[in-house]
Structure formats: structure tokens, C-alpha cells
XYZ file of C-alpha atoms in Angstrom:
512
model
C -21.782 -47.978 28.036
C -20.487 -43.845 29.094
C -18.135 -42.517 26.233
C -16.002 -41.184 29.478
C -15.984 -42.057 33.391
C -13.391 -40.029 35.925
C -13.503 -41.434 39.238
C -11.854 -39.457 41.683
C -8.878 -37.925 39.625
C -6.636 -36.058 41.131
C -3.615 -34.321 39.832
C -0.866 -32.184 41.493
C 1.908 -30.200 40.295
C 4.455 -29.619 42.575
C 2.161 -27.265 45.751
C -0.765 -26.920 43.264
C -3.475 -28.922 43.086
C -4.199 -28.732 40.256
C -7.550 -31.499 40.393
C -8.320 -32.473 43.618
C -11.094 -35.930 43.604
C -12.920 -34.952 40.421
C -15.634 -37.593 39.452
C -18.189 -37.066 35.948
C -19.945 -38.903 33.563
C -20.666 -37.853 29.570
C -23.459 -40.175 27.751
C -22.651 -41.656 23.946
C -23.441 -38.766 21.731
C -23.509 -35.798 24.636
C -21.854 -32.723 23.782
C -20.514 -31.762 27.758
C -19.173 -28.794 28.710
C -16.171 -28.113 31.076
C -16.219 -24.684 32.284
C -15.024 -21.963 35.118
C -12.744 -19.574 36.293
C -8.899 -19.782 34.508
C -6.848 -21.891 36.334
C -9.479 -24.422 37.159
C -8.321 -27.177 36.095
C -9.849 -27.853 33.053
C -6.895 -28.009 30.447
C -5.430 -30.549 33.042
C -8.185 -32.759 32.823
C -8.156 -32.536 28.585
C -5.162 -33.467 29.067
C -5.637 -36.969 31.468
C -8.447 -37.907 29.616
C -6.042 -37.324 25.823
C -3.617 -39.680 27.651
C -1.087 -36.917 27.793
C -0.849 -36.515 31.279
C -0.842 -39.181 34.035
C -3.677 -38.403 37.479
C -1.638 -39.075 40.912
C -4.500 -41.092 42.146
C -8.494 -42.015 40.773
C -9.356 -43.058 36.932
C -10.328 -42.532 33.767
C -12.306 -44.412 30.928
C -12.643 -43.066 27.569
C -15.001 -45.097 25.040
C -14.526 -48.157 27.427
C -10.554 -47.697 27.376
C -7.958 -46.939 30.449
C -6.521 -44.062 30.245
C -3.695 -45.129 31.907
C -3.490 -48.795 30.420
C -4.765 -48.452 27.441
C -2.943 -44.948 25.996
C -2.836 -46.246 22.394
C -6.493 -47.697 22.147
C -7.532 -44.183 23.124
C -5.107 -41.770 20.902
C -6.576 -43.890 17.915
C -10.061 -42.933 18.996
C -9.915 -39.203 20.321
C -9.260 -35.904 18.546
C -7.828 -33.293 20.890
C -8.098 -29.624 19.496
C -6.390 -27.605 22.296
C -5.933 -24.292 23.106
C -4.496 -21.446 20.081
C -5.410 -24.547 17.520
C -2.288 -26.867 17.503
C -1.086 -26.194 14.055
C 2.264 -25.923 12.535
C 2.463 -22.747 11.429
C 5.221 -23.131 8.718
C 3.311 -25.799 7.067
C 0.705 -25.284 4.605
C -2.642 -26.082 4.871
C -2.929 -29.819 2.976
C 0.554 -30.088 4.919
C -0.516 -30.260 8.496
C -3.964 -32.068 7.445
C -1.186 -34.842 6.063
C 0.855 -34.458 9.097
C -2.047 -35.717 11.654
C -3.551 -37.858 9.552
C -0.146 -39.473 9.775
C 0.048 -39.359 13.087
C -3.271 -41.087 13.158
C -2.120 -43.854 11.217
C -4.278 -43.211 8.326
C -4.315 -41.030 5.206
C -6.050 -37.782 4.275
C -8.135 -39.967 1.407
C -9.017 -42.582 3.368
C -10.283 -39.428 6.264
C -11.929 -37.290 3.360
C -15.578 -38.501 4.521
C -14.711 -37.395 7.885
C -13.516 -34.025 7.395
C -15.119 -32.799 3.331
C -17.860 -30.555 5.036
C -15.133 -29.056 6.973
C -12.552 -29.238 4.673
C -13.929 -28.113 1.713
C -14.238 -24.667 3.195
C -10.528 -24.406 3.205
C -9.510 -25.968 0.715
C -8.801 -23.995 -2.037
C -6.366 -22.424 0.340
C -4.535 -25.994 0.198
C -1.076 -24.085 -0.309
C -1.445 -21.423 2.364
C 0.983 -21.385 5.403
C -1.225 -22.007 8.666
C 0.336 -19.074 9.640
C -1.189 -16.624 7.119
C -4.941 -18.052 7.710
C -6.809 -16.123 9.757
C -8.416 -17.177 12.768
C -11.429 -18.531 11.770
C -9.680 -20.593 8.837
C -7.078 -21.736 11.366
C -10.124 -23.070 13.303
C -11.453 -25.348 10.409
C -8.375 -26.590 9.680
C -7.385 -27.827 13.385
C -10.936 -29.200 13.611
C -10.500 -30.949 10.582
C -6.663 -32.137 11.812
C -8.370 -33.611 14.777
C -11.099 -35.153 12.770
C -9.022 -36.995 9.925
C -9.050 -40.243 11.391
C -13.259 -39.939 12.434
C -12.963 -40.157 15.930
C -15.642 -41.028 18.270
C -14.946 -38.426 20.845
C -13.733 -35.092 20.524
C -11.860 -33.276 22.907
C -12.101 -29.176 22.296
C -10.413 -27.206 25.309
C -11.675 -23.152 24.450
C -11.724 -23.433 20.263
C -12.851 -20.104 19.507
C -10.507 -17.888 22.339
C -9.751 -14.905 19.472
C -12.295 -15.757 16.892
C -15.060 -13.719 15.855
C -18.418 -13.895 16.737
C -19.754 -15.461 13.532
C -16.490 -17.541 13.274
C -17.626 -18.636 16.581
C -21.231 -19.192 15.400
C -20.400 -20.936 12.520
C -17.656 -23.673 14.168
C -20.877 -24.497 16.810
C -23.137 -25.574 13.836
C -20.142 -27.801 12.567
C -20.581 -29.629 16.172
C -23.923 -29.830 15.938
C -22.940 -31.586 12.680
C -20.611 -33.973 14.503
C -23.175 -34.792 16.967
C -25.941 -36.109 14.691
C -22.913 -38.514 13.562
C -23.103 -39.925 16.728
C -19.395 -37.954 18.177
C -19.236 -37.129 21.586
C -17.926 -33.662 21.834
C -16.067 -32.337 25.203
C -15.699 -28.358 25.263
C -14.658 -25.686 27.726
C -15.135 -21.781 26.543
C -15.771 -18.802 28.571
C -18.689 -17.750 25.680
C -21.870 -18.203 27.370
C -23.781 -18.421 24.209
C -21.355 -21.454 23.240
C -21.955 -23.255 27.386
C -25.963 -22.910 26.419
C -25.911 -25.029 23.869
C -24.174 -27.796 25.408
C -26.418 -30.679 26.921
C -24.601 -30.587 30.428
C -22.112 -28.644 31.832
C -19.487 -29.439 35.079
C -18.545 -26.056 36.883
C -14.946 -26.579 37.936
C -13.453 -24.055 40.791
C -9.480 -24.451 41.865
C -9.649 -28.025 40.348
C -12.800 -29.543 42.212
C -16.633 -30.052 40.452
C -18.450 -27.923 42.099
C -21.729 -28.592 39.855
C -23.011 -30.588 36.934
C -26.255 -29.964 35.489
C -28.226 -28.691 32.424
C -26.560 -24.600 31.429
C -28.831 -23.000 32.703
C -29.404 -24.272 36.096
C -25.546 -23.956 36.419
C -25.155 -20.623 34.788
C -27.737 -19.267 37.748
C -26.082 -21.540 40.499
C -22.649 -19.656 39.626
C -24.088 -16.644 38.333
C -21.380 -14.578 40.582
C -18.871 -16.050 38.271
C -20.525 -16.293 35.233
C -23.117 -13.106 34.965
C -21.112 -10.543 36.963
C -23.312 -6.968 37.015
C -22.569 -5.335 33.979
C -20.677 -1.854 33.416
C -22.980 0.600 32.775
C -22.671 1.450 29.443
C -20.922 4.784 28.251
C -22.856 7.354 29.904
C -24.306 9.970 27.835
C -22.741 12.845 29.695
C -19.466 10.921 28.958
C -20.384 11.123 25.463
C -21.122 14.644 24.854
C -18.034 15.765 26.826
C -16.003 13.929 24.054
C -17.625 14.460 21.017
C -17.118 18.426 21.969
C -13.405 17.385 22.068
C -13.533 18.466 26.370
C -10.595 16.555 28.241
C -12.174 13.915 30.176
C -11.544 14.276 34.166
C -8.197 13.472 35.124
C -8.905 12.928 38.450
C -6.992 9.897 40.316
C -8.351 5.562 39.503
C -7.260 3.243 41.999
C -5.081 0.984 40.835
C -3.783 2.945 37.144
C -0.937 4.893 38.008
C 0.919 7.858 36.847
C 0.164 11.308 35.277
C -1.382 11.070 31.921
C 0.518 13.604 28.942
C -1.264 15.226 26.506
C -0.558 14.294 22.411
C 1.729 16.560 20.376
C 0.007 19.469 19.053
C -2.256 20.002 21.978
C -5.026 19.091 23.964
C -7.370 19.716 21.194
C -5.879 17.766 18.736
C -6.844 13.989 17.858
C -5.254 11.096 19.571
C -5.647 9.270 16.007
C -6.000 10.578 12.716
C -5.882 8.322 9.477
C -7.233 9.256 6.435
C -6.976 7.520 3.391
C -4.608 4.905 4.811
C -3.878 1.455 2.398
C -2.063 -0.892 3.197
C -1.317 -3.646 0.128
C 0.470 -6.828 -0.307
C 0.622 -7.098 -3.880
C -2.658 -6.909 -5.172
C -4.405 -8.012 -2.054
C -5.350 -4.524 0.180
C -5.378 -5.498 3.893
C -6.458 -2.263 4.711
C -8.526 -0.293 2.023
C -8.976 3.150 2.206
C -9.921 3.759 6.252
C -10.643 7.337 7.767
C -10.908 7.960 11.111
C -10.129 9.737 14.509
C -10.407 9.116 17.710
C -10.938 11.779 20.471
C -8.084 12.126 23.940
C -9.362 10.082 26.527
C -11.897 7.696 24.524
C -12.561 4.724 24.609
C -12.490 3.217 21.016
C -13.552 -0.077 19.525
C -11.934 -1.406 16.742
C -13.764 -4.952 16.013
C -13.847 -6.674 12.623
C -14.141 -10.331 12.041
C -10.773 -11.930 11.339
C -8.631 -11.264 8.283
C -10.825 -8.196 8.004
C -7.753 -6.084 8.512
C -7.762 -4.796 11.677
C -4.889 -6.014 12.973
C -2.681 -4.662 9.683
C -3.766 -1.627 10.682
C -3.294 -1.455 14.075
C 0.759 -2.614 13.364
C 0.537 0.916 11.419
C -1.338 2.960 13.621
C 1.978 1.861 16.493
C 4.402 2.121 13.800
C 5.347 -1.852 13.283
C 4.724 -1.007 9.293
C 4.105 1.539 6.890
C 1.173 2.021 4.762
C 1.179 1.781 1.221
C -0.810 5.167 0.742
C -2.731 8.044 2.812
C -1.751 9.558 5.972
C -2.562 9.393 9.875
C -1.014 10.106 13.124
C -0.905 8.667 16.782
C -0.415 10.977 19.768
C 0.611 13.596 17.324
C 3.693 12.408 15.443
C 3.208 11.465 11.718
C 2.775 7.396 11.627
C 5.047 7.750 8.141
C 7.995 9.511 9.465
C 8.226 8.907 13.502
C 7.284 6.030 14.256
C 9.980 5.613 17.200
C 8.633 8.523 18.766
C 4.931 6.489 18.617
C 6.623 4.019 19.727
C 7.255 5.988 22.898
C 4.208 7.535 23.655
C 1.722 4.730 23.484
C 1.345 1.808 25.532
C 0.534 -2.150 23.746
C -1.077 -4.838 25.559
C -1.660 -7.932 23.401
C -4.134 -10.783 24.319
C -1.357 -13.233 25.477
C -0.727 -10.349 28.301
C 2.962 -9.748 26.728
C 4.826 -10.311 30.335
C 7.915 -12.482 30.847
C 6.779 -15.594 32.671
C 10.359 -16.123 33.963
C 10.488 -12.631 35.586
C 8.981 -11.975 39.241
C 6.317 -9.037 39.164
C 8.627 -6.253 40.004
C 11.457 -7.172 37.160
C 8.957 -7.016 34.854
C 7.808 -3.460 36.171
C 11.418 -2.404 35.810
C 12.618 -4.117 32.576
C 9.552 -2.338 30.997
C 9.939 0.772 32.303
C 13.503 1.109 31.292
C 12.757 -0.189 27.816
C 10.436 3.186 27.594
C 13.682 5.388 28.992
C 12.161 6.201 32.754
C 14.908 6.980 35.251
C 15.921 5.341 37.590
C 14.197 7.587 40.813
C 10.851 7.833 38.797
C 10.732 3.749 38.265
C 11.197 2.729 41.974
C 8.638 5.638 42.607
C 6.256 4.662 40.731
C 6.793 0.912 41.307
C 6.311 1.009 44.772
C 2.911 2.721 44.161
C 1.500 0.680 41.796
C 2.443 -2.475 43.666
C 0.092 -0.693 46.527
C -2.442 0.022 44.225
C -2.751 -3.915 42.879
C -2.236 -4.980 46.112
C 1.093 -7.070 45.065
C 3.200 -5.732 47.773
C 4.044 -9.014 49.143
C 3.904 -10.146 45.628
C 7.049 -8.558 44.200
C 9.063 -10.801 44.363
C 6.896 -13.688 42.807
C 7.595 -15.126 39.515
C 5.037 -14.056 36.997
C 4.168 -17.461 35.824
C 2.803 -18.037 39.406
C 0.305 -15.663 39.434
C -2.780 -16.574 38.857
C -4.499 -14.890 34.902
C -6.706 -12.254 36.395
C -3.326 -10.761 38.372
C -1.474 -11.245 34.828
C -3.928 -9.269 33.510
C -3.838 -6.718 35.878
C -0.352 -6.280 35.710
C 0.176 -6.234 31.926
C -1.952 -3.286 31.685
C -0.706 -1.571 34.327
C 2.810 -2.403 33.145
C 1.329 -0.983 29.388
C 0.061 2.422 30.793
C 3.639 2.412 33.688
C 5.245 5.697 31.338
C 2.264 7.902 30.726
C 1.501 6.875 27.689
C -1.042 8.972 25.954
C -2.246 6.219 24.336
C -2.570 2.699 24.978
C -3.810 0.159 22.017
C -5.123 -3.236 23.731
C -5.375 -5.913 21.129
C -8.228 -8.850 22.407
C -6.382 -8.208 26.200
C -9.244 -10.311 27.863
C -9.029 -13.180 25.572
C -9.967 -16.630 26.921
C -10.706 -14.743 30.517
C -13.568 -15.548 32.419
C -16.613 -12.316 32.770
C -15.608 -11.675 36.300
C -12.263 -11.005 35.905
C -13.499 -9.772 32.597
C -15.243 -7.208 34.286
C -12.849 -6.586 36.859
C -10.537 -5.266 33.333
C -12.889 -2.845 32.320
C -13.404 -1.581 35.133
C -8.946 -0.422 34.856
C -9.782 0.445 31.292
C -12.360 2.656 32.774
C -10.271 4.054 35.562
C -7.722 5.055 32.692
C -10.021 6.426 30.194
C -11.016 9.396 32.929
C -7.439 10.016 33.586
C -7.064 10.973 29.539
C -5.530 8.129 28.371
C -6.650 7.170 25.261
C -8.179 3.837 25.199
C -8.167 1.957 21.189
C -9.090 -1.629 21.917
C -10.285 -4.964 19.657
C -12.670 -7.571 21.003
C -14.149 -10.254 20.087
C -16.817 -9.592 23.314
C -19.520 -8.112 22.764
C -20.628 -7.392 25.613
C -17.271 -5.183 25.820
C -18.024 -3.449 22.494
C -20.971 -1.924 24.641
C -18.580 -0.794 27.008
C -16.997 1.767 24.451
C -17.777 5.645 23.694
C -17.774 4.627 19.820
C -17.036 1.842 17.658
C -15.953 1.084 14.255
C -16.352 -2.394 12.152
C -14.301 -3.535 9.498
C -15.092 -5.372 6.513
C -13.173 -6.260 3.794
C -10.843 -3.843 4.838
C -13.248 -1.102 4.885
C -14.863 0.523 8.006
C -18.523 -0.410 7.048
C -19.976 1.306 9.918
C -18.712 3.826 12.980
C -20.469 5.634 15.445
C -21.727 4.993 19.312
C -23.061 1.559 20.472
C -26.665 2.949 19.981
C -26.093 4.883 17.166
C -25.584 1.890 15.493
C -28.137 -0.718 17.048
C -30.335 1.973 15.967
C -29.393 2.589 12.297
C -29.243 -1.391 11.678
C -32.027 -1.783 13.634
C -30.456 -4.534 15.426
C -30.870 -5.362 19.219
C -27.345 -5.678 20.436
C -23.853 -5.431 19.319
C -23.920 -9.020 18.501
C -26.726 -9.075 15.643
C -24.842 -5.649 14.657
C -21.057 -7.748 14.261
C -23.401 -10.615 12.725
C -24.875 -8.305 10.700
C -22.034 -6.496 9.040
C -19.424 -9.210 9.063
C -21.636 -11.788 7.167
C -21.929 -9.026 3.885
C -18.064 -9.714 3.515
C -17.105 -10.519 -0.283
C -13.673 -11.211 -0.079
C -12.404 -14.569 0.668
C -10.556 -15.074 3.833
């Protein structure tokens, strides 16, 4: 008997056909991948198999039990780890674990042997609130919560989105141990190295299964989605230009509207300059004496493992937090005394895209333009141009929540630079996005940088690190390395940025 059987499942949300006649089987003890572009129906399918949604048509069984008629039997036998970890942020590590154990009618003590290998790595932080954990620790806690009742089937919906490469590798090592115990694992992921760890994968697109086979066969068959032609790495001529401090070409890039204002202090002044910056929380130095500068028009990658201190550093640079000591300037303004000026001269885009889902496309543009103090006439003219450049003219009055994820991403980026900032901060802007859409987004970044906008970006995708002009990598609150991708690979003797990152991150000494 198979662990999972799906027969002709369909699901509709109003006029949207989320799943259409989906069928597949998963063998007991198999590691099976559900992969596909954003909005292809993966999460809907997970929720049906976990008995959180009812299908409109078709049947499904998990561990021999029907997902409609035998919900309670299935819920006792499955573990589910949805995207964003599903933890209660205000509860401690131990309180989260006990809560989930109670939901499944067991106790932490009874289920401890099932989670010992994973939970023992974070048990010393049992009294820390989940919201204060690093991404890697949240990942381990969420997996412990999903396993505390000893399930036979584990569903993982993009469990490593927003998690650094080292923590991702650790999670999949844990999954290998669970497979050895006979647990069936169904996982979705946008990371190709994780796709290749599955024994078989099903490719979903627009709610349909277009192929089921080994990862190698599916990735080759649908390589236009999963393996698009990479962008050229930062060119040597551009590197030379930036290192000399010259202003990049201001030529207009399609889809990136607005003129770029120079940072205060003149065109030759660094866009960002930091000297001996420290941020302490009691005796803990989240950011521990970092110094660096970023040229105008540079694409600067700010990398680090979860908990390394990069988010804290970014909060200081964007005026959201004050340093304990040290100095810094952003767009020519002092981060200690002129943080309100900084906010007016930068753009910001987070992993969640910073859009209001219940407002239309035009309403989002007008709202953010107004926040940045733009005049109504300027807003109107630039909105018309932006909608045309993005080919959004027919969708100006569509609610943002109705847009495909890739469209939201383009809109959020365009809104973040709508007021022509000197610098745009991008905090993991492509987390969980499929490779083809990520490539399109980086084309927009390149266009913005070519027009003089400085791009300060964090990412956990190491192929994106190759697109940066320079990179810094934080370890234990300090900048462990800084340079161009080629320089770092050469200096550390590593073949690619993934190996560079892993080599440095594994040298971390302080606990999460």
C-alpha cells in the first residue's frame, strides 16, 4: 500500500482553478517533492492532504485513511510544517512544543525520543520566545513540533524559505535521518539543490501535474522554469568603474521609472559609510565593530547566516534602530542624528514585498508616493508611466492580492524606488520565488543600478550573490570577508559562492 494516493483532485476558489484533476502516488518511506512556479497549487494540495481543506472533486488517502471521511485518523498520523514555521512567536520554545504535543494528545515526555536528535540542538534555549529565535532555530523548533507525536507522514511546505544555506543543509540532513526511520516525506521547495535530494518529484503548473519523475528528468524537461539562463556576473568594466568611484551610466531602464537623486555630500561621496559600528543588547553584541563603505550605483550583497547580525545592521542603516557606538552615514546623512532624513532618501523592500493586499495597484502606488512626500501632479504622471512600463495598464484597478507573485514582486520593487531614492534596501526580496521569476527581478535590479541607484541587498540564494558587484559576509556579528565574488572565491580557494558562504558560516563560534 502507498503512503499517499491522490485521485483526480480538483479545487476552485471562485473563478480561480487552484487544482485541476491532480493524481499521483507516494510510496511508504519515500522522499517526494512537489515543485512548480509560485501559485501552481502546491500549498492548496498540502492543505487538502492534511485535512485542512476539502477538495471539490476527487479523492485522496494518507496512510490508508480518506482525507474527507477519516480526518481525525489522518491528523494523528501526519506532521505538517507550513511555510513561515507556524510557531507562536510570543510563546517560548518549550511552550510551543508542549502546545503542539497537547494538540496531538501526547506529551513532550512521551514523544521526546522522536524529536531528541533535533530538539536537543535548541533545548538549552527552552525559555527563549520563538519570535527571538534565528531562522535556523525556528526551523528546528517547528520540525520538532511537527514530529512530537511520532507521525508516519511528514508534509513540509517550503520549510527552508528565508533560511541561510548552512541551516538548509542541516535540515535536509535531519530529513535523511527521518527517512531512515521509515517516515514518508513530502516537501515543496524553490531550491534546486533540495529538489535533487528527493527521490521523485511532481511538477505542478497552474494547478495541473505536468510530469512525475526523478529530479534530473523533471529539471531537464522543464528547464525554462527551473534553470533559466543565468544573468552575466558583474562585469569587469563595471567593477573598475565602481572601484574608481565614477557614477554609473544614467541611461533609462525599462520598467524602472524616475530620476535618481545624488546622495548628500556630492556624487563622489560613498552612498553608505560605516565605521566601527556596534549594537549591543546587554552584554550581547549583535553587531560587533563593523566597518565598510558602498559606492554610489553599486550592487552590494550583505550576507550572513541567520543570527549573524545582518538584520540588526540593516535596521541601523535604515533609521529603525540606533547604534550603541560607532558612526555611519547613509545617502550622506548621519545614522545617529538624521535618521528621519535617511528614511526620506531611501527605498525599502522586504521579503513580504511591502504591499497592501486589499488595495489596488494604483492605490498602492499613490499611498507609498504620498508617504514619501511626492506632489500629486508628479504622482499622477509617474504612475501613468510606471503602469505602462510594467505592462500593468489593464490591471491598475486590480487588487494586489489577485496578482501573480512575480507581478507583486515587480510592483513592490518599482514602488520602493518610485520616489527616486539614492539607495534601495532589499531584505531577502526573492525568498520562496521560483528561479525564472528571480531572474526577472534581478534584471530590474541591474537596470536600477545602471541608472545610479545604490542597491543594498540581502539574500540566501548564492546564485544571486554572484550577481552582486561586491559582497560582505557576516559571522558572529563581524564582517568576516568582503570583496567581489571572484575575489572571495579566489582568496578562500572555493569553487562558488555557496562553498564560500558555507566555509565562513561554519566558523561561527557563538550560539544562536
